[in-house]
């Protein structure tokens, strides 16, 4: 990509912002300024970069963006997207916080606020946490997100609080040719437990860009279950970074599902900074047409007695392209690490393809680590078995595909969302008729 094209894309993203007003906190303005300087210095990703060699963003770079207009969203249009069992809900429409569509929590020990209000009430804590996990100094997209910090979500679980009802953060797109930079900060104080759902949806079919950054800090003996649903329009571009830090005996569980976007990229980086930390990363990409879904993950076992498990599944049909790169790093001295990683990929057509690269980097000797990857089509014997029980060949294939994908969806802890996602899987795999 030429420097001229690089600058043109950056200028387009900047032009697509409504502008970030000066904050009363001087440190935040300084942070934004530093991030903008880095954004101007860093080149945007291209296929010449090793981490992006399978993901060509040139269709995104040819897009032009403009600021979103302030158009209200009727509550009834939001109704099918709401998770009724969630205890709190923050709604953002085209990047802007929609207070009238949101519901703040009434549970003790739980803080769920838009960024502006959280800065007023928890400014000192946010100063210590914001942009600490997701480092903008080496990533142009994270730098752009940080430079235009304006609206975002802050979730804080107090010490020792076990929050039963999930927090639902809903990002809704209603306008095309708009670029948004959502920011989410999740803080679980010592001994706390909570579930957070990030949900990206569209109410139109046009092209737009989501450049999202999420930071999760899990303190000693705390637990966070994090659900990420990417249901953007098929013409959209979704670029996301999730950075997680785990302290002693902390636990983090991620359930990530990607259905939408023309091009999507999910970076998830987990640092186990405290002994005895544990994480589990489950992911599913179900794509077709000319979609491209790219997942890059990194699990850093920095200290002893860490445990990690990862299962990532891709289902690619038509001419779709799925990418998975999973890196597990066991640092020197991180003894008694226990890590397992699996990449399972299903191709539904001769034109679909998957690039998968699970990798282990081990610098300690007392560890138990394993990884594996498979890429293939449906098992002929399983198809034969179902056909012998009376199913047609297409029905047998659809049922097996649904079972492969639904395994990940069924792990989502909110029944209403899991049911809607299963319906989507049924529809996209052609198995809906079998369920009726």
Coordinates of C-alpha atoms in Angstrom, one line a residue, residues 16 42 80 111 115 164 169 179 182 195 258 261 273 308 314 317 328 384 395 410 431:
X16 CA -15.6 10.3 9.7
X42 CA 2.4 4.1 12.1
X80 CA -35.5 -8.2 18.9
X111 CA -21.0 -0.1 38.0
X115 CA -17.3 6.6 29.4
X164 CA -25.5 -13.0 38.6
X169 CA -23.3 -3.8 25.7
X179 CA -16.6 4.7 10.9
X182 CA -16.1 1.6 20.3
X195 CA -20.5 -11.8 32.7
X258 CA -18.6 -14.2 14.1
X261 CA -18.9 -8.4 7.9
X273 CA 0.5 -12.0 35.0
X308 CA -5.2 -22.3 29.2
X314 CA -14.4 -22.2 11.4
X317 CA -18.8 -22.1 2.5
X328 CA 0.8 -19.8 23.1
X384 CA -23.8 -42.4 5.2
X395 CA -30.3 -32.8 5.0
X410 CA -24.3 -23.7 23.2
X431 CA -30.8 -27.1 8.7

